[in-house]
C-alpha positions as a Markdown table, in Angstrom:
| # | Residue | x | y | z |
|---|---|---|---|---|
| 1 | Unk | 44.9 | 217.6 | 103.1 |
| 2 | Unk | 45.2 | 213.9 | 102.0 |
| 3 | Unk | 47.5 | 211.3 | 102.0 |
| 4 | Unk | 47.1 | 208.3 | 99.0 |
| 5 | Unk | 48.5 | 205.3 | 99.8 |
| 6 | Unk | 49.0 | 203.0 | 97.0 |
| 7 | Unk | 48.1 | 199.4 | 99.2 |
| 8 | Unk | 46.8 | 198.8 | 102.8 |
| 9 | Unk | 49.7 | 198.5 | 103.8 |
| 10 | Unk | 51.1 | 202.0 | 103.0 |
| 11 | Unk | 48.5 | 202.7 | 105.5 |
| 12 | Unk | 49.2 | 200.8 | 108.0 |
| 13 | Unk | 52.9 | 202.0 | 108.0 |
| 14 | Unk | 52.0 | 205.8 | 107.8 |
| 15 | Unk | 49.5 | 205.0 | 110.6 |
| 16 | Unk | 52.1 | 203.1 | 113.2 |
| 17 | Unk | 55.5 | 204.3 | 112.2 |
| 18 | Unk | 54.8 | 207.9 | 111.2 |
| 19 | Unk | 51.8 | 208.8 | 113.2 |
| 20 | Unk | 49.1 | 209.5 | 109.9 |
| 21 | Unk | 45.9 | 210.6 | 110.2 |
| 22 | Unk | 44.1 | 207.9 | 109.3 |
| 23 | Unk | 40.8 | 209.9 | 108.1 |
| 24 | Unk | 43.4 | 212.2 | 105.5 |
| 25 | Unk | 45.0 | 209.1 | 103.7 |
| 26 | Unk | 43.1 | 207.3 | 100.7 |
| 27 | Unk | 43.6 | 203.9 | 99.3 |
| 28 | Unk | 44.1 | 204.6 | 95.5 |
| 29 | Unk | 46.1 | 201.4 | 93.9 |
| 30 | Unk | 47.6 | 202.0 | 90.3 |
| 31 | Unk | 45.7 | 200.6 | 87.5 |
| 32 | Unk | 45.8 | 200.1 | 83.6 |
| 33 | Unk | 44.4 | 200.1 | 80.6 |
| 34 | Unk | 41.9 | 196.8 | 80.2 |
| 35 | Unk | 42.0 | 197.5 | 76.2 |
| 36 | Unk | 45.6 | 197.0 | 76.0 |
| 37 | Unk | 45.2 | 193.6 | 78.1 |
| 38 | Unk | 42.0 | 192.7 | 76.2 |
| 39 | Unk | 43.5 | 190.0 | 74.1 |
| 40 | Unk | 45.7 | 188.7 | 76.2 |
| 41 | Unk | 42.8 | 188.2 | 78.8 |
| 42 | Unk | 41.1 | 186.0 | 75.9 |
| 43 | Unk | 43.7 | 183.9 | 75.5 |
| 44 | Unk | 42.5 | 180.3 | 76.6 |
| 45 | Unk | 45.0 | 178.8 | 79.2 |
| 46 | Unk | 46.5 | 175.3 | 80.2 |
| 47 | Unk | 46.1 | 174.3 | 76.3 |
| 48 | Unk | 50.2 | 173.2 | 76.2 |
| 49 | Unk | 51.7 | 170.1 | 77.5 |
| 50 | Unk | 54.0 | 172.0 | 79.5 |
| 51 | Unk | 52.8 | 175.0 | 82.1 |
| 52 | Unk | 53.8 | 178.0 | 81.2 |
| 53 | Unk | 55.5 | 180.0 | 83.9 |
| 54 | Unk | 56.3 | 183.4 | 83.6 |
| 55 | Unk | 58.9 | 186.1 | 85.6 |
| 56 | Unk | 58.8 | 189.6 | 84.5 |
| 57 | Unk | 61.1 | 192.5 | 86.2 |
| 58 | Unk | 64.3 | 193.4 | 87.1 |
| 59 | Unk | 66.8 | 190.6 | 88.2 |
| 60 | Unk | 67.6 | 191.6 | 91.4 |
| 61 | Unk | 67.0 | 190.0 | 95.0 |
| 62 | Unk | 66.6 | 192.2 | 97.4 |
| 63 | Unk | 63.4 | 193.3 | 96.5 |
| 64 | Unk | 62.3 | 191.2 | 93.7 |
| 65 | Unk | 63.4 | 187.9 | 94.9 |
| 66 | Unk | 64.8 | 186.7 | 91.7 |
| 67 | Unk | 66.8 | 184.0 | 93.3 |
| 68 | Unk | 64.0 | 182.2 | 94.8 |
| 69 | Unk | 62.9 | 181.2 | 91.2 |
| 70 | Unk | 65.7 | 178.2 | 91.2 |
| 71 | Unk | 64.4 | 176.9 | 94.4 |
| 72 | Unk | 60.6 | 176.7 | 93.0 |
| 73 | Unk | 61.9 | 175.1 | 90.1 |
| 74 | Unk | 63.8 | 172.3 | 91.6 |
| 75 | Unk | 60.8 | 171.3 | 93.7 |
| 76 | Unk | 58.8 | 171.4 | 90.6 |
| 77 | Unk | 61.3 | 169.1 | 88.8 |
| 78 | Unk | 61.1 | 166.9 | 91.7 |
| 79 | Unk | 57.5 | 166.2 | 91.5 |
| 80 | Unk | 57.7 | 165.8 | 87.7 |
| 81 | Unk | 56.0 | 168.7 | 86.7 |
| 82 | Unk | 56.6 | 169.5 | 83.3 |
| 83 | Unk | 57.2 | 173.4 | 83.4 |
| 84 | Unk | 58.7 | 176.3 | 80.8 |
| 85 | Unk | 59.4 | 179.4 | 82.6 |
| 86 | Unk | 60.0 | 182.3 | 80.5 |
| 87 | Unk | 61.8 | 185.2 | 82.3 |
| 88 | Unk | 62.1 | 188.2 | 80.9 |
| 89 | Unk | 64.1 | 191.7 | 82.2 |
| 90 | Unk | 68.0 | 192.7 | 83.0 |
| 91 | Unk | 69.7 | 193.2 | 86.6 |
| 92 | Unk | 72.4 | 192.8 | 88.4 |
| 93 | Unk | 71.6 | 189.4 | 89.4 |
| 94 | Unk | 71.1 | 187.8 | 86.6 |
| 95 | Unk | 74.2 | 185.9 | 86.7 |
| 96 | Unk | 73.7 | 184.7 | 89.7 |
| 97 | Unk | 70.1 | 183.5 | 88.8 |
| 98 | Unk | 71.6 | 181.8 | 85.5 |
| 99 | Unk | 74.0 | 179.3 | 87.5 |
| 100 | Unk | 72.0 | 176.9 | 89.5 |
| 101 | Unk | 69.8 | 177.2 | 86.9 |
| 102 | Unk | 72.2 | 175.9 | 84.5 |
| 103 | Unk | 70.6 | 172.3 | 83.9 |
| 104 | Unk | 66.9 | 173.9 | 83.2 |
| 105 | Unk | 68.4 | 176.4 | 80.7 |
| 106 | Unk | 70.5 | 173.8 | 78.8 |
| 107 | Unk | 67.0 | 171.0 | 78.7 |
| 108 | Unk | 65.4 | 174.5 | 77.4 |
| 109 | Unk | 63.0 | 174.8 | 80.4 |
| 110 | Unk | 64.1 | 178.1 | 80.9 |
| 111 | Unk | 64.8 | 180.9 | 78.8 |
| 112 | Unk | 65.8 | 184.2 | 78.8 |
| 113 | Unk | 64.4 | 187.1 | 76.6 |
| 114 | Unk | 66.4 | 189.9 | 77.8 |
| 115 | Unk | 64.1 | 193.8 | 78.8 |
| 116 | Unk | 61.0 | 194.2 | 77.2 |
| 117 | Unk | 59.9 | 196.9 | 75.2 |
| 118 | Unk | 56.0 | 198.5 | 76.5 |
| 119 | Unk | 53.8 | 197.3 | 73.5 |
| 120 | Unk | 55.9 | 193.4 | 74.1 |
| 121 | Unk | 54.2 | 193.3 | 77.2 |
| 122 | Unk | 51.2 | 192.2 | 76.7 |
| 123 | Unk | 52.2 | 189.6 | 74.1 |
| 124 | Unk | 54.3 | 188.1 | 77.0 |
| 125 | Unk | 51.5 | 187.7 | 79.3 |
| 126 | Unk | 49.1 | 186.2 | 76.4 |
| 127 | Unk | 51.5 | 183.0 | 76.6 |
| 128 | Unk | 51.9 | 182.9 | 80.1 |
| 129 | Unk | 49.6 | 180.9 | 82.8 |
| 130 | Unk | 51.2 | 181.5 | 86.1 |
| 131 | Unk | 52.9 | 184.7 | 86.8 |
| 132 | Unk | 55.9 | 184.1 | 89.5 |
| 133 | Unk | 56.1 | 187.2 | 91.6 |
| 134 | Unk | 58.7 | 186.4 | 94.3 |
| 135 | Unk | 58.8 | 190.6 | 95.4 |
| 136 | Unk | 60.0 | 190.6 | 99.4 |
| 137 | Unk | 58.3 | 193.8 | 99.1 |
| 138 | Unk | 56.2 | 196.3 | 96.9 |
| 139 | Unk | 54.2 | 199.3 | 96.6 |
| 140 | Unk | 51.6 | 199.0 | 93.8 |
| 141 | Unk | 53.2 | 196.3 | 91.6 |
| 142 | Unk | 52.5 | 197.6 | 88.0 |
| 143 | Unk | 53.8 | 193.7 | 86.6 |
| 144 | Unk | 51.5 | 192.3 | 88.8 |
| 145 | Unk | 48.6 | 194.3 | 87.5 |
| 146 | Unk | 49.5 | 193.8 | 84.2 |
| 147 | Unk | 49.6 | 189.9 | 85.0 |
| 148 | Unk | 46.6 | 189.6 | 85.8 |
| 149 | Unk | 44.8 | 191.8 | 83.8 |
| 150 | Unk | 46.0 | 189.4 | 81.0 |
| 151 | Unk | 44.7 | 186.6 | 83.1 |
| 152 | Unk | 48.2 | 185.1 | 84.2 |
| 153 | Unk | 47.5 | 183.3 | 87.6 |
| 154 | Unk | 49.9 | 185.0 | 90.1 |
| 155 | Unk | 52.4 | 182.9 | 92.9 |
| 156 | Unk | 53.4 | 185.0 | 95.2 |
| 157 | Unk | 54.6 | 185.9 | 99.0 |
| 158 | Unk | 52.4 | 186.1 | 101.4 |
| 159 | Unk | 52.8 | 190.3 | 102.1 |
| 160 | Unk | 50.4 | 191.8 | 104.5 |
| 161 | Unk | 48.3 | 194.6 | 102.9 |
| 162 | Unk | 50.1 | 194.2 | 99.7 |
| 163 | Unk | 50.2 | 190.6 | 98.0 |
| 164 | Unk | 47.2 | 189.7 | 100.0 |
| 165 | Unk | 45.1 | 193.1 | 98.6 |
| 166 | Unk | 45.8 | 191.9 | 95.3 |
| 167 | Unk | 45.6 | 188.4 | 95.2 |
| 168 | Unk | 42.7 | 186.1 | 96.9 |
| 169 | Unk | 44.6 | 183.1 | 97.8 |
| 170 | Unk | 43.4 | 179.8 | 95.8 |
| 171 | Unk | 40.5 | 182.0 | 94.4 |
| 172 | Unk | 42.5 | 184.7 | 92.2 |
| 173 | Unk | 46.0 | 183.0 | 92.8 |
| 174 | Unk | 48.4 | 181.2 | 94.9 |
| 175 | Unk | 50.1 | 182.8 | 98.2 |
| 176 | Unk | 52.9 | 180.9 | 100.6 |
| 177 | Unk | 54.7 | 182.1 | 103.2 |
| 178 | Unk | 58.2 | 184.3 | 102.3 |
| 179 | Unk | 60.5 | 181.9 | 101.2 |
| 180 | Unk | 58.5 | 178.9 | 101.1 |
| 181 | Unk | 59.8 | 177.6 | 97.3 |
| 182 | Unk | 57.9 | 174.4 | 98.2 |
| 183 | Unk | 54.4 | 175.1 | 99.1 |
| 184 | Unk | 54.3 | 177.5 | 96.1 |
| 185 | Unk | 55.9 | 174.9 | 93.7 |
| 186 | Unk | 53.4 | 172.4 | 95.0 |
| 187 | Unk | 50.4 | 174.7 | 94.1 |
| 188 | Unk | 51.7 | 175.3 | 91.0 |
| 189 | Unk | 51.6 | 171.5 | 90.2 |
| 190 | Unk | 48.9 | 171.0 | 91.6 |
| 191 | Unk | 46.8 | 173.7 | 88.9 |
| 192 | Unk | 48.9 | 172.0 | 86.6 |
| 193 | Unk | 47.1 | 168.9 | 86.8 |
| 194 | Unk | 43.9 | 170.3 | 86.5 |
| 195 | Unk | 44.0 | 172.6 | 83.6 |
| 196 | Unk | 40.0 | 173.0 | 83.4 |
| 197 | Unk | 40.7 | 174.8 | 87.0 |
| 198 | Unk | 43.5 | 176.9 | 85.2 |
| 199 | Unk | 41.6 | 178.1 | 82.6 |
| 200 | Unk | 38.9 | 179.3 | 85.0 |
| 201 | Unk | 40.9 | 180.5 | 87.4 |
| 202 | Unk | 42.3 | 182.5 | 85.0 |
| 203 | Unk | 39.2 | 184.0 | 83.6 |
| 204 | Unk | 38.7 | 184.9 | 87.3 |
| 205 | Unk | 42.0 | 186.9 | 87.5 |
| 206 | Unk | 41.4 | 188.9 | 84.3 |
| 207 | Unk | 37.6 | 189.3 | 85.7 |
| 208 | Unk | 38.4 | 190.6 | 89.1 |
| 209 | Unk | 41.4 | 192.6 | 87.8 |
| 210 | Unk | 38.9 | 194.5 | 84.9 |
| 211 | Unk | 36.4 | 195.4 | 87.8 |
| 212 | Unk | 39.6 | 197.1 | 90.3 |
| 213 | Unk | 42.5 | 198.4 | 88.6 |
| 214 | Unk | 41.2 | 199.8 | 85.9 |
| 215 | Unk | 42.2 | 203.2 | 84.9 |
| 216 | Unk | 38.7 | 204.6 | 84.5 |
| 217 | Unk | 38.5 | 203.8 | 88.4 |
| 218 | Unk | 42.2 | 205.3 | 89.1 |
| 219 | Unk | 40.7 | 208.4 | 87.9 |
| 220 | Unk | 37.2 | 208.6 | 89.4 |
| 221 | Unk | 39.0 | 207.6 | 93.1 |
| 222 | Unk | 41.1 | 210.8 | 92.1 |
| 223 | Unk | 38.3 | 212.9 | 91.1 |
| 224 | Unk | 36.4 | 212.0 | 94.8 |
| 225 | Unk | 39.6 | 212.7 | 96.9 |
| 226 | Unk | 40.0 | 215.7 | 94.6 |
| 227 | Unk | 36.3 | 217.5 | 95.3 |
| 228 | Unk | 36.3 | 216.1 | 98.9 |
| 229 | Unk | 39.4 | 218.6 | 99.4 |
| 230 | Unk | 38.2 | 221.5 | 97.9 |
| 231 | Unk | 35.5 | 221.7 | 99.7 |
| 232 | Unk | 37.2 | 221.8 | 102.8 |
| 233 | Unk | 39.3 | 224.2 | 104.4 |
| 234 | Unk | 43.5 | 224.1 | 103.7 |
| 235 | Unk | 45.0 | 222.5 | 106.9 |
| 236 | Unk | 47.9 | 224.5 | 108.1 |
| 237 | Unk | 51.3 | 223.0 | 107.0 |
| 238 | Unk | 54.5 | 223.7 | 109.4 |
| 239 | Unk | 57.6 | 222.4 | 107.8 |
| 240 | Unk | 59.9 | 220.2 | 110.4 |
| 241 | Unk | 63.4 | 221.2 | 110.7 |
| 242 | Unk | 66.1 | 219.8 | 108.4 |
| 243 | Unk | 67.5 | 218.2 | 111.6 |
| 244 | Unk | 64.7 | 216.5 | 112.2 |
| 245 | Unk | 64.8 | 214.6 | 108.9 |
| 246 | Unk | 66.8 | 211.3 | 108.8 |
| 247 | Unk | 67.5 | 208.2 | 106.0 |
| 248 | Unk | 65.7 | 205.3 | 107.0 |
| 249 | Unk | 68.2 | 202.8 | 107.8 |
| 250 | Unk | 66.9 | 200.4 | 105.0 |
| 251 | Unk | 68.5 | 202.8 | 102.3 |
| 252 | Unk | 71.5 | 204.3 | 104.7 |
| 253 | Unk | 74.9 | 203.9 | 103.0 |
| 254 | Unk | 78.1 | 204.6 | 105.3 |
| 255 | Unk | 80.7 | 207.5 | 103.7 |
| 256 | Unk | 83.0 | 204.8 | 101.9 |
| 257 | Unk | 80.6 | 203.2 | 100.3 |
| 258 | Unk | 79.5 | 206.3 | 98.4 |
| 259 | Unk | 83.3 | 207.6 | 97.3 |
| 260 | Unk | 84.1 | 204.1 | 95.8 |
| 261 | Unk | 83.0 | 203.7 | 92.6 |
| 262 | Unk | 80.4 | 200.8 | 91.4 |
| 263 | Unk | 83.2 | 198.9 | 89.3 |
| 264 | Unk | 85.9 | 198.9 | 92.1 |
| 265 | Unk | 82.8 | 197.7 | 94.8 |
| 266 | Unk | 82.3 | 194.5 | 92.3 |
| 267 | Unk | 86.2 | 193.8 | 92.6 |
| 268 | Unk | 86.1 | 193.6 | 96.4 |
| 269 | Unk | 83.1 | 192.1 | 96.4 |
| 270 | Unk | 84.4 | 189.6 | 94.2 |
| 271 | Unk | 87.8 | 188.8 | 96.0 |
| 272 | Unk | 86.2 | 188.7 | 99.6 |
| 273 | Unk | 83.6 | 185.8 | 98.1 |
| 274 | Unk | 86.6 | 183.8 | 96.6 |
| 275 | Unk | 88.2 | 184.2 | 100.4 |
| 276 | Unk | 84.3 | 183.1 | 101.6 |
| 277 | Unk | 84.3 | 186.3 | 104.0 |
| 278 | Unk | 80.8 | 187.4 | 102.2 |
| 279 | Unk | 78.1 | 185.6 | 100.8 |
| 280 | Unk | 77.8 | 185.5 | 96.9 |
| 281 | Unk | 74.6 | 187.0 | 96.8 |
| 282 | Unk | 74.5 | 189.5 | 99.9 |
């Protein structure tokens, strides 16, 4: 009888692509627990010389956009911000991510703290004032929650119905356009140089977060959809044929791909880069 979409988004894809009612699907974004957050929401930011950036996730590209983080930091270093970034989480790009990042790791601009356990979290966040959130694409980003909840400001794409439904663009964070390492980098510099709009920007985050992703409103938007449905009748439900099912092409992998091993992939995709026939990060 319902349909709960996690971001506006979801809604608009189940709407256009799949042909959803739109009346039988609820918005119901994740939340979590403020208490947990509390003290890192209290923490006062802006009070260090250098602005404390933050990355948390896994290092990978395709969707979370890792290796966009060296491109905002060069364009920070060229208008002499002075910056720490912090990033923490394992994936398979994290090579890739530690070369042209090289000089910034070695001047001990950037460090690396490896996967965090749950109760490190929050500690993370406490010494962090912007949140980097590169993601080409989400669903309910838990990290990004959790960011702001703490009162991290967030920089992120500009995702319609999903970066945009969490983040108010120069009111609860920064947006800029996929991509755009500059015009991110240059709003990040700019807050830097005005650390009494930091700090209350970043009482606004943790505000606004309290007030919508909170658990106790996870559950009562669950308790509504929940009694809405029992009181109405159960909607007839024909299962679709297994033919009619198919991958979407996003996640399709050809036959080959799937009998060679992981380990033998990372040879060949290691020899064809030294003969430039792919691209190191593809």
């Amino acid at each position: 009888n319902r349909i709960i979409a996690l971001a506006p988004r979801q809604i608009t894809d189940l709407t256009k692509d799949y042909g959803a009612d739109r009346h039988r699907i609820a918005l119901i974004p994740n939340g979590t627990d403020i208490s947990r957050f509390q003290s890192a929401a209290d923490s006062v930011r802006g009070t260090s010389e250098q602005i404390q950036l933050g990355f948390l996730g896994r290092l990978e590209h395709s969707q979370k956009g890792v290796l966009h983080l060296p491109g905002i930091l060069h364009r920070l270093n060229e208008r002499g911000t002075n910056f720490m970034l912090t990033i923490a989480g394992k994936g398979v790009h994290e090579a890739a991510l530690r070369e042209p990042l090289g000089s910034f790791i070695k001047s001990g601009q950037v460090r690396f703290v490896g996967a965090l356990n749950p109760e490190e979290i929050a500690g993370f966040f406490a010494d962090i004032d912007v949140y980097l959130f590169p993601s080409h694409f989400e669903g309910s980003p838990n990290a990004l929650i959790e960011a702001i909840m703490s009162g991290c400001v967030p920089a992120a794409w500009q995702l319609d119905g999903i970066t945009d439904f969490f983040i108010e663009d120069e009111v609860s964070g920064f947006l800029a356009p996929v991509g755009d390492c500059n015009m991110l980098a240059d709003k990040i510099t700019d807050l830097a140089s005005d650390r009494e709009h930091l700090s209350a920007m970043s009482r606004k985050v943790a505000t606004d977060a309290r007030k919508r992703f909170s658990l106790p409103r996870v559950v009562d938007d669950y308790v509504k959809v929940i009694g809405e449905v029992m009181e109405e009748p159960v909607l007839p439900c024909h299962v679709k044929p297994w033919k009619n099912f198919q991958i979407e092409q996003a996640f399709y992998q050809p036959l080959w791909r799937k009998l060679i091993p992981v380990s033998a992939k990372r040879v060949i995709k290691k020899a064809l880069y030294k003969l430039k026939l792919v691209n190191r990060y593809e």
